[in-house]
Each structure stands twice: as C-alpha cells, then as structure tokens.
PDB file of C-alpha atoms in Angstrom:
ATOM      1  CA  GLU A1317      71.477 -82.402  22.027  1.00  0.00           C
ATOM      2  CA  THR A1318      69.624 -85.695  21.596  1.00  0.00           C
ATOM      3  CA  ILE A1319      72.355 -88.055  22.816  1.00  0.00           C
ATOM      4  CA  PRO A1320      72.824 -86.572  26.335  1.00  0.00           C
ATOM      5  CA  GLN A1321      69.087 -86.770  26.906  1.00  0.00           C
ATOM      6  CA  HIS A1322      69.071 -90.507  26.259  1.00  0.00           C
ATOM      7  CA  LEU A1323      72.331 -91.604  27.902  1.00  0.00           C
ATOM      8  CA  ALA A1324      70.386 -93.554  30.528  1.00  0.00           C
ATOM      9  CA  LEU A1325      69.174 -95.823  27.731  1.00  0.00           C
ATOM     10  CA  ILE A1326      72.229 -95.750  25.470  1.00  0.00           C
ATOM     11  CA  VAL A1327      75.074 -96.419  27.917  1.00  0.00           C
ATOM     12  CA  PRO A1328      73.643 -99.444  29.789  1.00  0.00           C
ATOM     13  CA  SER A1329      72.509-101.046  26.529  1.00  0.00           C
ATOM     14  CA  LEU A1330      75.948-100.720  24.946  1.00  0.00           C
ATOM     15  CA  ALA A1331      77.947-101.532  28.094  1.00  0.00           C
ATOM     16  CA  SER A1332      76.075-104.799  28.605  1.00  0.00           C
ATOM     17  CA  ARG A1333      77.364-105.943  25.211  1.00  0.00           C
ATOM     18  CA  PHE A1334      81.001-105.754  26.375  1.00  0.00           C
ATOM     19  CA  VAL A1335      80.668-109.388  27.486  1.00  0.00           C
ATOM     20  CA  ASP A1336      78.648-110.630  24.524  1.00  0.00           C
ATOM     21  CA  GLU A1337      79.729-113.956  23.018  1.00  0.00           C
ATOM     22  CA  ASP A1338      79.822-112.444  19.540  1.00  0.00           C
ATOM     23  CA  SER A1339      83.053-110.562  18.817  1.00  0.00           C
ATOM     24  CA  THR A1340      81.353-108.315  16.256  1.00  0.00           C
ATOM     25  CA  VAL A1341      78.724-107.272  18.794  1.00  0.00           C
ATOM     26  CA  ARG A1342      81.373-106.442  21.393  1.00  0.00           C
ATOM     27  CA  LYS A1343      83.503-104.398  19.025  1.00  0.00           C
ATOM     28  CA  SER A1344      80.485-102.573  17.579  1.00  0.00           C
ATOM     29  CA  SER A1345      79.140-101.616  21.008  1.00  0.00           C
ATOM     30  CA  MET A1346      82.544-100.265  22.075  1.00  0.00           C
ATOM     31  CA  SER A1347      82.955 -98.346  18.835  1.00  0.00           C
ATOM     32  CA  ILE A1348      79.522 -96.737  19.133  1.00  0.00           C
ATOM     33  CA  LEU A1349      79.963 -95.836  22.800  1.00  0.00           C
ATOM     34  CA  PHE A1350      83.478 -94.438  22.663  1.00  0.00           C
ATOM     35  CA  GLN A1351      83.964 -93.315  19.070  1.00  0.00           C
ATOM     36  CA  ASP A1352      80.482 -91.879  18.558  1.00  0.00           C
ATOM     37  CA  VAL A1353      78.782 -91.105  21.870  1.00  0.00           C
ATOM     38  CA  SER A1354      81.853 -90.157  23.944  1.00  0.00           C
ATOM     39  CA  ARG A1355      83.464 -88.191  21.131  1.00  0.00           C
ATOM     40  CA  ARG A1356      80.339 -86.088  20.652  1.00  0.00           C
ATOM     41  CA  LEU A1357      80.106 -85.407  24.377  1.00  0.00           C
ATOM     42  CA  ILE A1358      83.754 -84.352  24.514  1.00  0.00           C
ATOM     43  CA  GLU A1359      83.425 -82.110  21.462  1.00  0.00           C
ATOM     44  CA  ASN A1360      80.660 -80.275  23.316  1.00  0.00           C
ATOM     45  CA  VAL A1361      82.361 -80.399  26.716  1.00  0.00           C
ATOM     46  CA  ASN A1362      82.093 -76.625  27.163  1.00  0.00           C
ATOM     47  CA  LYS A1363      78.437 -76.640  26.257  1.00  0.00           C
ATOM     48  CA  ASN A1364      76.250 -77.304  29.317  1.00  0.00           C
ATOM     49  CA  ASN A1365      78.955 -79.593  30.776  1.00  0.00           C
ATOM     50  CA  MET A1366      78.054 -82.376  28.367  1.00  0.00           C
ATOM     51  CA  GLY A1367      81.290 -84.255  28.972  1.00  0.00           C
ATOM     52  CA  ASP A1368      80.374 -84.414  32.657  1.00  0.00           C
ATOM     53  CA  ARG A1369      77.153 -86.270  31.877  1.00  0.00           C
ATOM     54  CA  MET A1370      79.010 -89.555  31.527  1.00  0.00           C
ATOM     55  CA  ARG A1371      80.096 -89.377  35.186  1.00  0.00           C
ATOM     56  CA  PRO A1372      77.069 -91.218  36.692  1.00  0.00           C
ATOM     57  CA  PHE A1373      77.707 -94.166  34.375  1.00  0.00           C
ATOM     58  CA  LEU A1374      81.359 -94.767  35.326  1.00  0.00           C
ATOM     59  CA  PRO A1375      80.531 -97.424  37.986  1.00  0.00           C
ATOM     60  CA  LEU A1376      78.316 -99.281  35.514  1.00  0.00           C
ATOM     61  CA  LEU A1377      80.930 -99.124  32.758  1.00  0.00           C
ATOM     62  CA  LEU A1378      83.676-100.330  35.089  1.00  0.00           C
ATOM     63  CA  ALA A1379      81.453-103.173  36.303  1.00  0.00           C
ATOM     64  CA  TYR A1380      80.933-104.500  32.774  1.00  0.00           C
ATOM     65  CA  ILE A1381      84.561-103.896  31.840  1.00  0.00           C
ATOM     66  CA  GLY A1382      85.634-105.757  34.971  1.00  0.00           C
ATOM     67  CA  SER A1383      83.421-108.690  33.992  1.00  0.00           C
ATOM     68  CA  ALA A1384      85.031-108.713  30.559  1.00  0.00           C
ATOM     69  CA  LEU A1385      88.566-108.573  31.990  1.00  0.00           C
ATOM     70  CA  HIS A1386      87.863-111.595  34.220  1.00  0.00           C
ATOM     71  CA  SER A1387      85.990-113.580  31.581  1.00  0.00           C
ATOM     72  CA  LEU A1388      86.975-117.191  30.879  1.00  0.00           C
ATOM     73  CA  ASP A1389      87.002-116.271  27.188  1.00  0.00           C
ATOM     74  CA  VAL A1390      90.408-114.858  26.220  1.00  0.00           C
ATOM     75  CA  ASP A1391      88.914-112.813  23.360  1.00  0.00           C
ATOM     76  CA  ILE A1392      86.439-111.149  25.715  1.00  0.00           C
ATOM     77  CA  ARG A1393      89.290-110.331  28.102  1.00  0.00           C
ATOM     78  CA  TYR A1394      91.255-108.800  25.243  1.00  0.00           C
ATOM     79  CA  ASP A1395      88.290-106.678  24.114  1.00  0.00           C
ATOM     80  CA  GLY A1396      87.793-105.666  27.741  1.00  0.00           C
ATOM     81  CA  CYS A1397      91.281-104.147  27.607  1.00  0.00           C
ATOM     82  CA  HIS A1398      90.256-102.056  24.628  1.00  0.00           C
ATOM     83  CA  ALA A1399      87.168-100.841  26.470  1.00  0.00           C
ATOM     84  CA  LEU A1400      89.183 -99.962  29.584  1.00  0.00           C
ATOM     85  CA  GLU A1401      91.821 -98.073  27.608  1.00  0.00           C
ATOM     86  CA  SER A1402      89.094 -96.176  25.710  1.00  0.00           C
ATOM     87  CA  LEU A1403      87.320 -95.266  28.952  1.00  0.00           C
ATOM     88  CA  CYS A1404      90.561 -93.897  30.411  1.00  0.00           C
ATOM     89  CA  ARG A1405      91.399 -92.041  27.204  1.00  0.00           C
ATOM     90  CA  PHE A1406      88.021 -90.391  26.696  1.00  0.00           C
ATOM     91  CA  HIS A1407      86.875 -89.908  30.282  1.00  0.00           C
ATOM     92  CA  GLY A1408      90.013 -90.044  32.419  1.00  0.00           C
ATOM     93  CA  ASP A1409      89.406 -86.471  33.552  1.00  0.00           C
ATOM     94  CA  LEU A1410      86.215 -87.566  35.301  1.00  0.00           C
ATOM     95  CA  PHE A1411      88.267 -89.763  37.630  1.00  0.00           C
ATOM     96  CA  LEU A1412      90.637 -86.895  38.420  1.00  0.00           C
ATOM     97  CA  ASP A1413      88.032 -84.184  38.807  1.00  0.00           C
ATOM     98  CA  SER A1414      89.088 -81.502  41.270  1.00  0.00           C
ATOM     99  CA  LYS A1415      85.702 -81.773  42.985  1.00  0.00           C
ATOM    100  CA  GLY A1416      86.598 -85.155  44.379  1.00  0.00           C
ATOM    101  CA  GLY A1417      88.368 -87.556  42.075  1.00  0.00           C
ATOM    102  CA  GLY A1418      85.445 -88.150  39.781  1.00  0.00           C
ATOM    103  CA  SER A1419      82.497 -87.497  42.022  1.00  0.00           C
ATOM    104  CA  ALA A1420      78.924 -86.753  41.077  1.00  0.00           C
ATOM    105  CA  ASN A1421      78.193 -84.971  44.324  1.00  0.00           C
ATOM    106  CA  GLY A1422      81.555 -83.503  45.370  1.00  0.00           C
ATOM    107  CA  ASN A1423      82.253 -85.978  48.178  1.00  0.00           C
ATOM    108  CA  GLY A1424      84.789 -88.062  46.278  1.00  0.00           C
ATOM    109  CA  ARG A1425      82.348 -90.754  45.137  1.00  0.00           C
ATOM    110  CA  ILE A1426      80.802 -91.520  41.756  1.00  0.00           C
ATOM    111  CA  GLY A1427      78.442 -94.092  43.136  1.00  0.00           C
ATOM    112  CA  GLU A1428      77.605 -96.066  46.242  1.00  0.00           C
ATOM    113  CA  GLY A1429      80.740 -97.206  48.057  1.00  0.00           C
ATOM    114  CA  LYS A1430      84.118 -96.661  46.409  1.00  0.00           C
ATOM    115  CA  ASP A1431      85.285 -93.520  44.656  1.00  0.00           C
ATOM    116  CA  GLY A1432      86.151 -93.494  40.959  1.00  0.00           C
ATOM    117  CA  VAL A1433      89.877 -94.086  41.327  1.00  0.00           C
ATOM    118  CA  ALA A1434      89.319 -96.984  43.734  1.00  0.00           C
ATOM    119  CA  LEU A1435      86.949 -98.612  41.252  1.00  0.00           C
ATOM    120  CA  LEU A1436      89.542 -98.142  38.539  1.00  0.00           C
ATOM    121  CA  GLN A1437      92.246 -99.645  40.736  1.00  0.00           C
ATOM    122  CA  ASP A1438      90.129-102.780  41.120  1.00  0.00           C
ATOM    123  CA  THR A1439      90.711-103.554  37.434  1.00  0.00           C
ATOM    124  CA  LEU A1440      94.463-103.944  38.026  1.00  0.00           C
ATOM    125  CA  SER A1441      93.981-107.390  39.542  1.00  0.00           C
ATOM    126  CA  ALA A1442      92.933-108.711  36.138  1.00  0.00           C
ATOM    127  CA  PHE A1443      96.245-107.880  34.502  1.00  0.00           C
ATOM    128  CA  THR A1444      98.075-110.819  36.035  1.00  0.00           C
ATOM    129  CA  VAL A1445      96.069-113.167  33.815  1.00  0.00           C
ATOM    130  CA  LEU A1446      95.981-110.723  30.909  1.00  0.00           C
ATOM    131  CA  LEU A1447      99.766-110.468  30.780  1.00  0.00           C
ATOM    132  CA  ASP A1448     100.026-114.258  30.987  1.00  0.00           C
ATOM    133  CA  ASP A1449      97.690-114.485  27.994  1.00  0.00           C
ATOM    134  CA  VAL A1450     100.054-112.513  25.799  1.00  0.00           C
ATOM    135  CA  SER A1451     103.409-113.622  27.168  1.00  0.00           C
ATOM    136  CA  GLY A1452     103.108-117.230  28.271  1.00  0.00           C
ATOM    137  CA  GLY A1453     100.818-118.450  25.515  1.00  0.00           C
ATOM    138  CA  ALA A1454     103.490-118.430  22.807  1.00  0.00           C
ATOM    139  CA  SER A1455     105.464-121.110  24.621  1.00  0.00           C
ATOM    140  CA  SER A1456     102.568-123.545  24.402  1.00  0.00           C
ATOM    141  CA  ILE A1457     102.390-123.492  20.593  1.00  0.00           C
ATOM    142  CA  PRO A1458     103.003-127.038  19.292  1.00  0.00           C
ATOM    143  CA  SER A1459     106.475-127.659  17.861  1.00  0.00           C
ATOM    144  CA  SER A1460     107.824-130.379  15.576  1.00  0.00           C
ATOM    145  CA  ARG A1461     111.166-130.560  17.387  1.00  0.00           C
ATOM    146  CA  GLY A1462     110.093-133.479  19.560  1.00  0.00           C
ATOM    147  CA  MET A1463     109.004-135.741  16.691  1.00  0.00           C
ATOM    148  CA  GLY A1464     110.800-139.046  16.191  1.00  0.00           C
ATOM    149  CA  THR A1465     113.319-139.468  13.398  1.00  0.00           C
ATOM    150  CA  LEU A1466     111.204-141.984  11.471  1.00  0.00           C
ATOM    151  CA  GLU A1467     108.104-139.829  11.598  1.00  0.00           C
ATOM    152  CA  ALA A1468     110.088-136.792  10.514  1.00  0.00           C
ATOM    153  CA  ALA A1469     111.549-138.748   7.587  1.00  0.00           C
ATOM    154  CA  LYS A1470     108.111-139.832   6.443  1.00  0.00           C
ATOM    155  CA  ARG A1471     106.886-136.279   6.481  1.00  0.00           C
ATOM    156  CA  MET A1472     109.855-135.122   4.470  1.00  0.00           C
ATOM    157  CA  LYS A1473     108.961-137.667   1.772  1.00  0.00           C
ATOM    158  CA  ASP A1474     105.298-136.822   1.678  1.00  0.00           C
ATOM    159  CA  VAL A1475     104.636-133.690  -0.393  1.00  0.00           C
ATOM    160  CA  SER A1476     101.158-133.229   0.995  1.00  0.00           C
ATOM    161  CA  ASP A1477     102.334-133.295   4.583  1.00  0.00           C
ATOM    162  CA  ASP A1478     105.108-130.881   3.679  1.00  0.00           C
ATOM    163  CA  LYS A1479     102.514-128.378   2.477  1.00  0.00           C
ATOM    164  CA  ASN A1480     100.570-128.858   5.681  1.00  0.00           C
ATOM    165  CA  SER A1481     103.741-128.224   7.649  1.00  0.00           C
ATOM    166  CA  ASN A1482     104.285-124.957   5.819  1.00  0.00           C
ATOM    167  CA  ASN A1483     100.719-123.938   6.543  1.00  0.00           C
ATOM    168  CA  LYS A1484     101.247-124.702  10.214  1.00  0.00           C
ATOM    169  CA  ARG A1485     104.341-122.511  10.269  1.00  0.00           C
ATOM    170  CA  LYS A1486     102.362-119.652   8.752  1.00  0.00           C
ATOM    171  CA  LYS A1487      99.615-120.127  11.335  1.00  0.00           C
ATOM    172  CA  THR A1488     102.208-120.170  14.109  1.00  0.00           C
ATOM    173  CA  LYS A1489     103.691-116.893  12.849  1.00  0.00           C
ATOM    174  CA  GLY A1490     100.185-115.461  12.636  1.00  0.00           C
ATOM    175  CA  LYS A1491      99.458-116.472  16.221  1.00  0.00           C
ATOM    176  CA  LYS A1492     102.699-114.910  17.412  1.00  0.00           C
ATOM    177  CA  LYS A1493     101.848-111.694  15.592  1.00  0.00           C
ATOM    178  CA  ASP A1494      98.374-111.660  17.128  1.00  0.00           C
ATOM    179  CA  LYS A1495      99.870-112.179  20.578  1.00  0.00           C
ATOM    180  CA  SER A1496     102.274-109.306  19.992  1.00  0.00           C
ATOM    181  CA  LEU A1497      99.422-106.997  18.997  1.00  0.00           C
ATOM    182  CA  ARG A1498      97.411-108.120  21.983  1.00  0.00           C
ATOM    183  CA  GLY A1499     100.395-107.581  24.217  1.00  0.00           C
ATOM    184  CA  VAL A1500     100.658-103.963  23.081  1.00  0.00           C
ATOM    185  CA  ALA A1501      96.925-103.421  23.700  1.00  0.00           C
ATOM    186  CA  VAL A1502      97.121-104.973  27.175  1.00  0.00           C
ATOM    187  CA  LEU A1503     100.103-102.792  28.101  1.00  0.00           C
ATOM    188  CA  GLN A1504      98.393 -99.673  26.750  1.00  0.00           C
ATOM    189  CA  SER A1505      95.391-100.401  28.938  1.00  0.00           C
ATOM    190  CA  PHE A1506      97.572-101.163  31.951  1.00  0.00           C
ATOM    191  CA  VAL A1507      99.568 -97.945  31.531  1.00  0.00           C
ATOM    192  CA  ALA A1508      96.373 -95.910  31.068  1.00  0.00           C
ATOM    193  CA  VAL A1509      94.993 -97.163  34.383  1.00  0.00           C
ATOM    194  CA  LEU A1510      98.298 -96.615  36.201  1.00  0.00           C
ATOM    195  CA  GLY A1511      98.528 -93.117  34.751  1.00  0.00           C
ATOM    196  CA  ILE A1512      95.196 -92.130  36.286  1.00  0.00           C
ATOM    197  CA  THR A1513      95.546 -93.920  39.604  1.00  0.00           C
ATOM    198  CA  SER A1514      99.068 -92.603  40.213  1.00  0.00           C
ATOM    199  CA  SER A1515      98.073 -89.056  39.254  1.00  0.00           C
ATOM    200  CA  SER A1516      95.350 -89.136  41.879  1.00  0.00           C
ATOM    201  CA  GLN A1517      97.855 -89.486  44.758  1.00  0.00           C
ATOM    202  CA  PRO A1518     100.443 -86.716  44.374  1.00  0.00           C
ATOM    203  CA  LYS A1519      99.890 -85.409  47.890  1.00  0.00           C
ATOM    204  CA  ASP A1520     100.218 -88.835  49.471  1.00  0.00           C
ATOM    205  CA  GLN A1521     103.484 -89.404  47.644  1.00  0.00           C
ATOM    206  CA  SER A1522     104.895 -86.095  48.832  1.00  0.00           C
ATOM    207  CA  ILE A1523     103.922 -86.944  52.394  1.00  0.00           C
ATOM    208  CA  LEU A1524     105.727 -90.256  52.145  1.00  0.00           C
ATOM    209  CA  LYS A1525     108.853 -88.542  50.839  1.00  0.00           C
ATOM    210  CA  GLU A1526     108.761 -86.043  53.670  1.00  0.00           C
ATOM    211  CA  GLY A1527     108.387 -88.862  56.166  1.00  0.00           C
ATOM    212  CA  ILE A1528     111.420 -90.612  54.722  1.00  0.00           C
TER     213      ILE A1528
END
C-alpha cells in the first residue's frame, strides 16, 4: 500500500493545517486525513496491521488538535472539535490497546512522557471555553428591546429600516442555529473523549468501589 509507506510525510503535513487561518484549508486537511487516509488504513486493519501504523502519530495529532482547541479564533476551536471527535472515532482503539493503552512499545506510552489516554485527557481543559462559545454567546446577540420609544417609532415609520430589521432577525436566527449545530459538535467531541478516558480505568473504578 502506498499510503502507509508515506504516512511520515502525509500526517504531519495535514495535521499542521488544523490551525490554518483559512477555513477551507482546515476542513480539507481534516477530510483528507480522516475520511481518506484513516478510512483506508482501517479498511485494511487486518492486513499487516495497517491500522496500527497511525499509532506513532497520535502525540503529533493531539498536539495540533490541542493548539486548535485553545486558539483565539472561535472557528478554529470549533474545527478542532471536529478533528478531535474524528480522531477518537477512527483511532480510539489505539488509545485503549491491550498492550498498554495505546503504546508503540508496550510500556503504556505512545511517545515521550505521557501515555495516550493522558494526552487525550489534556484536551478536556479546553471544553470550558468551548462550551461557553456555544452556550453563552447567544445571550450577547444585540436586541432591540432596549431602544427608546422615539427611536422605535421612527423605525416603524421607515420602510427601509423595517426591511433591515427583518434581515437582522433572520441573521439572529441563523446565528442561533449555527450555535446549536456547534453545540452538538462540541458535545459529541466531549463525549467521545470521555468515552475513551473512562473506558481506560475500569480496574481503578472497581478498586475504588471495593474500598468504599
């Protein structure tokens, strides 16, 4: 297979685009990496352990995804959620590998320092801001309720301003819809991470129960 032989070139090049300023570039890089590259590896998972070949790149992918999640640009943060959810969906098994929670060498580590699950857990800190993005933002949308009576009367008389007001209402509804869609994506990503990190500690949980 050609793709597995060139992952060292493909993955870093695509992952680095997760924080690109251009939305089209970010979405295209994620689509190529997860929909094309990852899907082909998974389809051939029983052939020479091709699915396992993504394991060495998990720290790199999580580093770029983490940068996206903590970006000052809300759109980059949102796309970072998509990348994180896709990583968990396509390669979650690599974090929960029986050889050591996603390790490349069987000692519980996928790179220098932390193991795979610990690296994944580090992304949870970003969700405080991410959830604020999709829940608190709607309350800051400008409203006409605080306008003075005279100003409101003038607007009611002016046909042009009335049309503008209608357009603003449509934009407000559109923004609310976008926030709802983003909220679902953020929660999907959050749940995906929790699903993997919680599944990696069944023994610890049983020990705690016994202690209680």
